[in-house]
Amino acid sequence: MNEYAERLRREALSCPVRPECPLAFLCASCVGTDRYALPTFIDFDYGHMAWTDLTLRPCVFVVRSGLLIAKAYGNDGVEIPYHVSGRGSVSGIAEIYGLYTASNFNFLSGLVPGRLCSFDSSFVKKCLNDLPGLEGHRLTARISLNHTTSTYGQLLTLSHAKARDRVASVLVRLDAMLGREEDCGHVLPIAHGDVAFIASLRRTTVSCELKALAEEGMLHLGYRRIELLESFIEEYGSLVEANLPFYGAS
């Protein structure tokens, strides 16, 4: 093994995401003499497209840091948000078990800059199929539950009738996901427009609600920065979407 590959193997074994990563069992695993399964790292920035279903070679992605938002195109060409992925979330598992067709309908883009670990879909499928007993089924079930839970969170946000409650719902959801990383101190590096898009509200409406919350001493606002204060956590921390479970590594 060359020095670069060995460094990648050590980095994978000491990855802080391993306790939350459902695919940790295959990362840095031995697949032959001096050969190890190592991810390809993909850094993404705000607004960057990290994946689209037009890709020619399917891959499985694990979010190592940051936040990604999944979007779909509606019939009128309008982008529709349907879930947000944070640290430990896995994408691409469903595609390796179903008929793969490129549709230019779904894509993932950066919401908070971060890093993805990418694995070849065929390799992941083989590893899952080689797991003993029902372990492969249990693992894919956990991954599917995380997707479903994230989509459920989006539905909970849209179920609020009042604009303020929708805004608060988005903030507590993002805070919970960033909270899986190192202590973010309830500081969200997002813009008003991001909140408006996820909440399906006008940007002006969201800006007014955020300003009102700040004036009431619940938030501190800055450029691409929303800090949730203790009074905000006390008021909205009991929302169902603020406490959705995340199913990590077994």
PDB file of C-alpha atoms in Angstrom:
ATOM      1  CA  MET A   1       0.000   0.000   0.000  1.00  0.00           C
ATOM      2  CA  ASN A   2       1.402   3.389  -0.941  1.00  0.00           C
ATOM      3  CA  GLU A   3       1.682   6.215   1.556  1.00  0.00           C
ATOM      4  CA  TYR A   4      -1.316   8.107   0.166  1.00  0.00           C
ATOM      5  CA  ALA A   5      -3.638   5.091   0.378  1.00  0.00           C
ATOM      6  CA  GLU A   6      -2.442   4.317   3.901  1.00  0.00           C
ATOM      7  CA  ARG A   7      -3.166   7.892   4.955  1.00  0.00           C
ATOM      8  CA  LEU A   8      -6.679   7.597   3.513  1.00  0.00           C
ATOM      9  CA  ARG A   9      -7.210   4.290   5.342  1.00  0.00           C
ATOM     10  CA  ARG A  10      -6.143   5.794   8.673  1.00  0.00           C
ATOM     11  CA  GLU A  11      -8.335   8.819   8.071  1.00  0.00           C
ATOM     12  CA  ALA A  12     -11.328   6.573   7.290  1.00  0.00           C
ATOM     13  CA  LEU A  13     -10.799   4.494  10.443  1.00  0.00           C
ATOM     14  CA  SER A  14     -10.626   7.625  12.597  1.00  0.00           C
ATOM     15  CA  CYS A  15     -13.527   9.363  10.814  1.00  0.00           C
ATOM     16  CA  PRO A  16     -15.763  11.096  13.399  1.00  0.00           C
ATOM     17  CA  VAL A  17     -18.837  10.094  11.378  1.00  0.00           C
ATOM     18  CA  ARG A  18     -18.291   6.334  11.852  1.00  0.00           C
ATOM     19  CA  PRO A  19     -20.660   6.028  14.867  1.00  0.00           C
ATOM     20  CA  GLU A  20     -23.469   7.524  12.740  1.00  0.00           C
ATOM     21  CA  CYS A  21     -22.590   6.097   9.319  1.00  0.00           C
ATOM     22  CA  PRO A  22     -24.625   3.027   8.298  1.00  0.00           C
ATOM     23  CA  LEU A  23     -21.878   2.121   5.783  1.00  0.00           C
ATOM     24  CA  ALA A  24     -19.038   2.293   8.301  1.00  0.00           C
ATOM     25  CA  PHE A  25     -18.703  -1.511   8.171  1.00  0.00           C
ATOM     26  CA  LEU A  26     -17.346  -1.383   4.601  1.00  0.00           C
ATOM     27  CA  CYS A  27     -15.291   1.826   4.815  1.00  0.00           C
ATOM     28  CA  ALA A  28     -11.561   0.939   5.074  1.00  0.00           C
ATOM     29  CA  SER A  29     -12.420  -2.778   5.028  1.00  0.00           C
ATOM     30  CA  CYS A  30      -9.887  -5.173   3.472  1.00  0.00           C
ATOM     31  CA  VAL A  31     -10.902  -6.320  -0.022  1.00  0.00           C
ATOM     32  CA  GLY A  32      -7.672  -8.098  -0.969  1.00  0.00           C
ATOM     33  CA  THR A  33      -3.957  -8.177  -0.316  1.00  0.00           C
ATOM     34  CA  ASP A  34      -3.029  -4.631   0.678  1.00  0.00           C
ATOM     35  CA  ARG A  35      -6.296  -3.409  -0.859  1.00  0.00           C
ATOM     36  CA  TYR A  36      -8.932  -1.533   1.102  1.00  0.00           C
ATOM     37  CA  ALA A  37     -12.330  -0.035   0.372  1.00  0.00           C
ATOM     38  CA  LEU A  38     -11.754   3.694   0.588  1.00  0.00           C
ATOM     39  CA  PRO A  39     -14.244   6.450  -0.261  1.00  0.00           C
ATOM     40  CA  THR A  40     -13.781   9.210  -2.769  1.00  0.00           C
ATOM     41  CA  PHE A  41     -14.201  12.550  -1.026  1.00  0.00           C
ATOM     42  CA  ILE A  42     -16.351  15.193  -2.697  1.00  0.00           C
ATOM     43  CA  ASP A  43     -16.363  18.703  -1.243  1.00  0.00           C
ATOM     44  CA  PHE A  44     -19.454  20.758  -1.996  1.00  0.00           C
ATOM     45  CA  ASP A  45     -20.183  24.421  -1.453  1.00  0.00           C
ATOM     46  CA  TYR A  46     -23.377  26.400  -1.052  1.00  0.00           C
ATOM     47  CA  GLY A  47     -25.600  25.919  -4.084  1.00  0.00           C
ATOM     48  CA  HIS A  48     -23.338  23.345  -5.741  1.00  0.00           C
ATOM     49  CA  MET A  49     -25.111  20.374  -7.306  1.00  0.00           C
ATOM     50  CA  ALA A  50     -23.669  17.266  -5.633  1.00  0.00           C
ATOM     51  CA  TRP A  51     -25.778  14.659  -7.427  1.00  0.00           C
ATOM     52  CA  THR A  52     -28.403  14.351 -10.117  1.00  0.00           C
ATOM     53  CA  ASP A  53     -30.246  11.343 -11.430  1.00  0.00           C
ATOM     54  CA  LEU A  54     -28.752  12.118 -14.840  1.00  0.00           C
ATOM     55  CA  THR A  55     -25.406  10.760 -13.673  1.00  0.00           C
ATOM     56  CA  LEU A  56     -24.111   7.964 -15.903  1.00  0.00           C
ATOM     57  CA  ARG A  57     -22.502   5.895 -13.147  1.00  0.00           C
ATOM     58  CA  PRO A  58     -24.605   5.486  -9.999  1.00  0.00           C
ATOM     59  CA  CYS A  59     -22.810   6.049  -6.693  1.00  0.00           C
ATOM     60  CA  VAL A  60     -23.750   5.807  -3.048  1.00  0.00           C
ATOM     61  CA  PHE A  61     -23.063   8.926  -0.994  1.00  0.00           C
ATOM     62  CA  VAL A  62     -22.638   9.426   2.741  1.00  0.00           C
ATOM     63  CA  VAL A  63     -22.834  12.967   4.118  1.00  0.00           C
ATOM     64  CA  ARG A  64     -19.684  13.502   6.179  1.00  0.00           C
ATOM     65  CA  SER A  65     -20.392  17.138   7.032  1.00  0.00           C
ATOM     66  CA  GLY A  66     -22.659  19.996   6.004  1.00  0.00           C
ATOM     67  CA  LEU A  67     -26.243  19.882   4.761  1.00  0.00           C
ATOM     68  CA  LEU A  68     -27.677  18.908   1.388  1.00  0.00           C
ATOM     69  CA  ILE A  69     -31.159  19.709   0.176  1.00  0.00           C
ATOM     70  CA  ALA A  70     -32.992  17.310  -2.138  1.00  0.00           C
ATOM     71  CA  LYS A  71     -35.023  19.005  -4.844  1.00  0.00           C
ATOM     72  CA  ALA A  72     -37.376  17.850  -7.565  1.00  0.00           C
ATOM     73  CA  TYR A  73     -38.697  19.627 -10.634  1.00  0.00           C
ATOM     74  CA  GLY A  74     -42.457  20.035 -10.759  1.00  0.00           C
ATOM     75  CA  ASN A  75     -44.440  19.872 -13.989  1.00  0.00           C
ATOM     76  CA  ASP A  76     -44.234  23.658 -14.308  1.00  0.00           C
ATOM     77  CA  GLY A  77     -40.443  23.664 -13.858  1.00  0.00           C
ATOM     78  CA  VAL A  78     -40.616  24.943 -10.278  1.00  0.00           C
ATOM     79  CA  GLU A  79     -38.094  23.439  -7.872  1.00  0.00           C
ATOM     80  CA  ILE A  80     -39.691  21.587  -4.954  1.00  0.00           C
ATOM     81  CA  PRO A  81     -37.802  20.789  -1.707  1.00  0.00           C
ATOM     82  CA  TYR A  82     -38.590  17.383  -0.294  1.00  0.00           C
ATOM     83  CA  HIS A  83     -35.946  16.651   2.334  1.00  0.00           C
ATOM     84  CA  VAL A  84     -32.671  17.816   3.878  1.00  0.00           C
ATOM     85  CA  SER A  85     -29.755  15.451   4.548  1.00  0.00           C
ATOM     86  CA  GLY A  86     -27.192  15.904   7.313  1.00  0.00           C
ATOM     87  CA  ARG A  87     -24.196  14.084   8.718  1.00  0.00           C
ATOM     88  CA  GLY A  88     -24.490  10.293   8.439  1.00  0.00           C
ATOM     89  CA  SER A  89     -27.290  10.373   5.852  1.00  0.00           C
ATOM     90  CA  VAL A  90     -26.919   7.997   2.897  1.00  0.00           C
ATOM     91  CA  SER A  91     -28.175   8.530  -0.662  1.00  0.00           C
ATOM     92  CA  GLY A  92     -28.180   6.151  -3.617  1.00  0.00           C
ATOM     93  CA  ILE A  93     -29.105   2.861  -1.934  1.00  0.00           C
ATOM     94  CA  ALA A  94     -32.602   2.674  -3.457  1.00  0.00           C
ATOM     95  CA  GLU A  95     -31.181   3.186  -6.960  1.00  0.00           C
ATOM     96  CA  ILE A  96     -28.983   0.073  -6.801  1.00  0.00           C
ATOM     97  CA  TYR A  97     -31.969  -2.200  -6.133  1.00  0.00           C
ATOM     98  CA  GLY A  98     -34.343  -0.732  -8.686  1.00  0.00           C
ATOM     99  CA  LEU A  99     -34.327  -0.130 -12.416  1.00  0.00           C
ATOM    100  CA  TYR A 100     -32.050   2.847 -13.024  1.00  0.00           C
ATOM    101  CA  THR A 101     -33.369   5.475 -15.419  1.00  0.00           C
ATOM    102  CA  ALA A 102     -32.070   9.010 -15.844  1.00  0.00           C
ATOM    103  CA  SER A 103     -34.905  11.532 -15.690  1.00  0.00           C
ATOM    104  CA  ASN A 104     -33.364  14.918 -14.792  1.00  0.00           C
ATOM    105  CA  PHE A 105     -36.023  15.126 -12.097  1.00  0.00           C
ATOM    106  CA  ASN A 106     -34.200  14.864  -8.760  1.00  0.00           C
ATOM    107  CA  PHE A 107     -30.959  16.391  -7.521  1.00  0.00           C
ATOM    108  CA  LEU A 108     -29.022  17.247  -4.378  1.00  0.00           C
ATOM    109  CA  SER A 109     -27.405  20.641  -3.833  1.00  0.00           C
ATOM    110  CA  GLY A 110     -25.389  22.192  -1.039  1.00  0.00           C
ATOM    111  CA  LEU A 111     -27.255  24.044   1.695  1.00  0.00           C
ATOM    112  CA  VAL A 112     -24.360  24.249   4.181  1.00  0.00           C
ATOM    113  CA  PRO A 113     -20.874  23.572   2.709  1.00  0.00           C
ATOM    114  CA  GLY A 114     -19.469  20.170   3.575  1.00  0.00           C
ATOM    115  CA  ARG A 115     -18.072  16.867   2.319  1.00  0.00           C
ATOM    116  CA  LEU A 116     -19.487  13.651   0.865  1.00  0.00           C
ATOM    117  CA  CYS A 117     -17.958  10.180   0.876  1.00  0.00           C
ATOM    118  CA  SER A 118     -18.676   8.433  -2.428  1.00  0.00           C
ATOM    119  CA  PHE A 119     -18.651   4.673  -3.073  1.00  0.00           C
ATOM    120  CA  ASP A 120     -19.270   2.759  -6.287  1.00  0.00           C
ATOM    121  CA  SER A 121     -22.836   1.404  -6.266  1.00  0.00           C
ATOM    122  CA  SER A 122     -21.862  -2.056  -7.516  1.00  0.00           C
ATOM    123  CA  PHE A 123     -19.318  -2.438  -4.716  1.00  0.00           C
ATOM    124  CA  VAL A 124     -21.831  -1.326  -2.070  1.00  0.00           C
ATOM    125  CA  LYS A 125     -24.443  -3.727  -3.402  1.00  0.00           C
ATOM    126  CA  LYS A 126     -21.982  -6.637  -3.240  1.00  0.00           C
ATOM    127  CA  CYS A 127     -21.029  -5.742   0.342  1.00  0.00           C
ATOM    128  CA  LEU A 128     -24.692  -5.562   1.363  1.00  0.00           C
ATOM    129  CA  ASN A 129     -25.489  -8.887  -0.307  1.00  0.00           C
ATOM    130  CA  ASP A 130     -22.515 -10.532   1.434  1.00  0.00           C
ATOM    131  CA  LEU A 131     -23.713  -9.578   4.915  1.00  0.00           C
ATOM    132  CA  PRO A 132     -24.893 -12.581   6.952  1.00  0.00           C
ATOM    133  CA  GLY A 133     -28.544 -13.335   7.640  1.00  0.00           C
ATOM    134  CA  LEU A 134     -30.828 -10.308   7.636  1.00  0.00           C
ATOM    135  CA  GLU A 135     -28.076  -7.752   8.342  1.00  0.00           C
ATOM    136  CA  GLY A 136     -28.246  -6.316   4.822  1.00  0.00           C
ATOM    137  CA  HIS A 137     -32.002  -5.944   5.081  1.00  0.00           C
ATOM    138  CA  ARG A 138     -31.744  -4.259   8.484  1.00  0.00           C
ATOM    139  CA  LEU A 139     -29.111  -1.839   7.205  1.00  0.00           C
ATOM    140  CA  THR A 140     -31.093  -0.787   4.136  1.00  0.00           C
ATOM    141  CA  ALA A 141     -34.151  -0.435   6.375  1.00  0.00           C
ATOM    142  CA  ARG A 142     -32.280   2.030   8.623  1.00  0.00           C
ATOM    143  CA  ILE A 143     -31.172   4.026   5.598  1.00  0.00           C
ATOM    144  CA  SER A 144     -34.728   4.071   4.221  1.00  0.00           C
ATOM    145  CA  LEU A 145     -36.086   5.154   7.601  1.00  0.00           C
ATOM    146  CA  ASN A 146     -33.714   8.127   7.637  1.00  0.00           C
ATOM    147  CA  HIS A 147     -34.956   9.204   4.194  1.00  0.00           C
ATOM    148  CA  THR A 148     -38.556   8.765   5.236  1.00  0.00           C
ATOM    149  CA  THR A 149     -37.996  10.621   8.498  1.00  0.00           C
ATOM    150  CA  SER A 150     -36.387  13.562   6.702  1.00  0.00           C
ATOM    151  CA  THR A 151     -39.255  13.730   4.213  1.00  0.00           C
ATOM    152  CA  TYR A 152     -41.711  13.510   7.120  1.00  0.00           C
ATOM    153  CA  GLY A 153     -39.973  16.514   8.692  1.00  0.00           C
ATOM    154  CA  GLN A 154     -40.579  18.490   5.508  1.00  0.00           C
ATOM    155  CA  LEU A 155     -44.257  17.534   5.557  1.00  0.00           C
ATOM    156  CA  LEU A 156     -44.500  18.601   9.191  1.00  0.00           C
ATOM    157  CA  THR A 157     -43.055  22.000   8.264  1.00  0.00           C
ATOM    158  CA  LEU A 158     -45.612  22.503   5.496  1.00  0.00           C
ATOM    159  CA  SER A 159     -48.468  21.401   7.764  1.00  0.00           C
ATOM    160  CA  HIS A 160     -48.147  24.577   9.865  1.00  0.00           C
ATOM    161  CA  ALA A 161     -50.752  27.147   8.881  1.00  0.00           C
ATOM    162  CA  LYS A 162     -48.922  30.177  10.289  1.00  0.00           C
ATOM    163  CA  ALA A 163     -45.826  31.559   8.579  1.00  0.00           C
ATOM    164  CA  ARG A 164     -43.979  31.996  11.884  1.00  0.00           C
ATOM    165  CA  ASP A 165     -44.502  28.360  12.808  1.00  0.00           C
ATOM    166  CA  ARG A 166     -43.210  27.242   9.405  1.00  0.00           C
ATOM    167  CA  VAL A 167     -40.106  29.369   9.832  1.00  0.00           C
ATOM    168  CA  ALA A 168     -39.539  28.010  13.334  1.00  0.00           C
ATOM    169  CA  SER A 169     -40.056  24.459  12.045  1.00  0.00           C
ATOM    170  CA  VAL A 170     -37.337  24.868   9.419  1.00  0.00           C
ATOM    171  CA  LEU A 171     -34.914  26.350  11.946  1.00  0.00           C
ATOM    172  CA  VAL A 172     -35.326  23.593  14.538  1.00  0.00           C
ATOM    173  CA  ARG A 173     -34.990  20.895  11.866  1.00  0.00           C
ATOM    174  CA  LEU A 174     -31.732  22.322  10.521  1.00  0.00           C
ATOM    175  CA  ASP A 175     -30.459  22.885  14.046  1.00  0.00           C
ATOM    176  CA  ALA A 176     -31.115  19.239  14.937  1.00  0.00           C
ATOM    177  CA  MET A 177     -29.211  18.012  11.868  1.00  0.00           C
ATOM    178  CA  LEU A 178     -26.234  20.322  12.380  1.00  0.00           C
ATOM    179  CA  GLY A 179     -26.273  19.284  16.027  1.00  0.00           C
ATOM    180  CA  ARG A 180     -25.067  15.826  14.910  1.00  0.00           C
ATOM    181  CA  GLU A 181     -21.753  17.458  14.048  1.00  0.00           C
ATOM    182  CA  GLU A 182     -19.462  19.156  16.520  1.00  0.00           C
ATOM    183  CA  ASP A 183     -21.366  21.568  18.739  1.00  0.00           C
ATOM    184  CA  CYS A 184     -22.702  24.234  16.389  1.00  0.00           C
ATOM    185  CA  GLY A 185     -23.949  26.351  19.290  1.00  0.00           C
ATOM    186  CA  HIS A 186     -27.373  26.646  17.624  1.00  0.00           C
ATOM    187  CA  VAL A 187     -25.831  28.826  14.900  1.00  0.00           C
ATOM    188  CA  LEU A 188     -27.174  28.136  11.402  1.00  0.00           C
ATOM    189  CA  PRO A 189     -25.038  29.371   8.468  1.00  0.00           C
ATOM    190  CA  ILE A 190     -28.017  29.866   6.162  1.00  0.00           C
ATOM    191  CA  ALA A 191     -29.702  32.777   4.398  1.00  0.00           C
ATOM    192  CA  HIS A 192     -33.285  34.006   4.630  1.00  0.00           C
ATOM    193  CA  GLY A 193     -33.882  32.736   1.106  1.00  0.00           C
ATOM    194  CA  ASP A 194     -32.927  29.195   2.145  1.00  0.00           C
ATOM    195  CA  VAL A 195     -35.497  29.235   4.931  1.00  0.00           C
ATOM    196  CA  ALA A 196     -38.109  30.653   2.555  1.00  0.00           C
ATOM    197  CA  PHE A 197     -37.490  27.913  -0.015  1.00  0.00           C
ATOM    198  CA  ILE A 198     -37.757  25.060   2.496  1.00  0.00           C
ATOM    199  CA  ALA A 199     -40.818  26.611   4.143  1.00  0.00           C
ATOM    200  CA  SER A 200     -42.475  27.358   0.764  1.00  0.00           C
ATOM    201  CA  LEU A 201     -42.953  30.999   1.730  1.00  0.00           C
ATOM    202  CA  ARG A 202     -42.046  34.319   0.129  1.00  0.00           C
ATOM    203  CA  ARG A 203     -38.644  35.617   1.109  1.00  0.00           C
ATOM    204  CA  THR A 204     -40.116  38.920   2.286  1.00  0.00           C
ATOM    205  CA  THR A 205     -42.509  37.033   4.578  1.00  0.00           C
ATOM    206  CA  VAL A 206     -39.679  34.999   6.074  1.00  0.00           C
ATOM    207  CA  SER A 207     -37.485  38.079   6.563  1.00  0.00           C
ATOM    208  CA  CYS A 208     -40.318  39.812   8.433  1.00  0.00           C
ATOM    209  CA  GLU A 209     -40.850  36.789  10.686  1.00  0.00           C
ATOM    210  CA  LEU A 210     -37.132  36.422  11.412  1.00  0.00           C
ATOM    211  CA  LYS A 211     -36.846  40.130  12.193  1.00  0.00           C
ATOM    212  CA  ALA A 212     -39.827  39.894  14.555  1.00  0.00           C
ATOM    213  CA  LEU A 213     -38.305  36.875  16.323  1.00  0.00           C
ATOM    214  CA  ALA A 214     -35.024  38.776  16.666  1.00  0.00           C
ATOM    215  CA  GLU A 215     -36.817  41.795  18.133  1.00  0.00           C
ATOM    216  CA  GLU A 216     -38.484  39.483  20.653  1.00  0.00           C
ATOM    217  CA  GLY A 217     -35.058  38.258  21.775  1.00  0.00           C
ATOM    218  CA  MET A 218     -35.334  34.772  20.277  1.00  0.00           C
ATOM    219  CA  LEU A 219     -32.748  35.094  17.480  1.00  0.00           C
ATOM    220  CA  HIS A 220     -29.573  36.899  16.502  1.00  0.00           C
ATOM    221  CA  LEU A 221     -29.367  37.633  12.778  1.00  0.00           C
ATOM    222  CA  GLY A 222     -26.325  38.236  10.595  1.00  0.00           C
ATOM    223  CA  TYR A 223     -25.129  37.658   7.041  1.00  0.00           C
ATOM    224  CA  ARG A 224     -25.906  34.007   6.276  1.00  0.00           C
ATOM    225  CA  ARG A 225     -26.115  33.487  10.020  1.00  0.00           C
ATOM    226  CA  ILE A 226     -29.103  32.758  12.262  1.00  0.00           C
ATOM    227  CA  GLU A 227     -28.381  32.079  15.926  1.00  0.00           C
ATOM    228  CA  LEU A 228     -31.150  30.414  17.908  1.00  0.00           C
ATOM    229  CA  LEU A 229     -31.291  31.746  21.463  1.00  0.00           C
ATOM    230  CA  GLU A 230     -32.461  29.885  24.554  1.00  0.00           C
ATOM    231  CA  SER A 231     -35.909  31.499  24.493  1.00  0.00           C
ATOM    232  CA  PHE A 232     -36.422  30.211  20.935  1.00  0.00           C
ATOM    233  CA  ILE A 233     -35.372  26.671  21.942  1.00  0.00           C
ATOM    234  CA  GLU A 234     -37.773  26.784  24.888  1.00  0.00           C
ATOM    235  CA  GLU A 235     -40.620  27.975  22.671  1.00  0.00           C
ATOM    236  CA  TYR A 236     -40.149  25.643  19.696  1.00  0.00           C
ATOM    237  CA  GLY A 237     -37.857  22.861  20.874  1.00  0.00           C
ATOM    238  CA  SER A 238     -40.806  20.605  21.668  1.00  0.00           C
ATOM    239  CA  LEU A 239     -42.032  20.508  18.057  1.00  0.00           C
ATOM    240  CA  VAL A 240     -42.185  16.972  16.697  1.00  0.00           C
ATOM    241  CA  GLU A 241     -39.833  17.869  13.832  1.00  0.00           C
ATOM    242  CA  ALA A 242     -37.231  19.113  16.327  1.00  0.00           C
ATOM    243  CA  ASN A 243     -36.953  15.623  17.825  1.00  0.00           C
ATOM    244  CA  LEU A 244     -37.133  13.213  14.887  1.00  0.00           C
ATOM    245  CA  PRO A 245     -34.965  10.087  15.347  1.00  0.00           C
ATOM    246  CA  PHE A 246     -31.879   9.370  13.270  1.00  0.00           C
ATOM    247  CA  TYR A 247     -30.829   5.770  12.740  1.00  0.00           C
ATOM    248  CA  GLY A 248     -27.050   5.590  12.597  1.00  0.00           C
ATOM    249  CA  ALA A 249     -24.554   2.740  12.459  1.00  0.00           C
ATOM    250  CA  SER A 250     -25.549  -0.577  13.989  1.00  0.00           C
TER     251      SER A 250
END
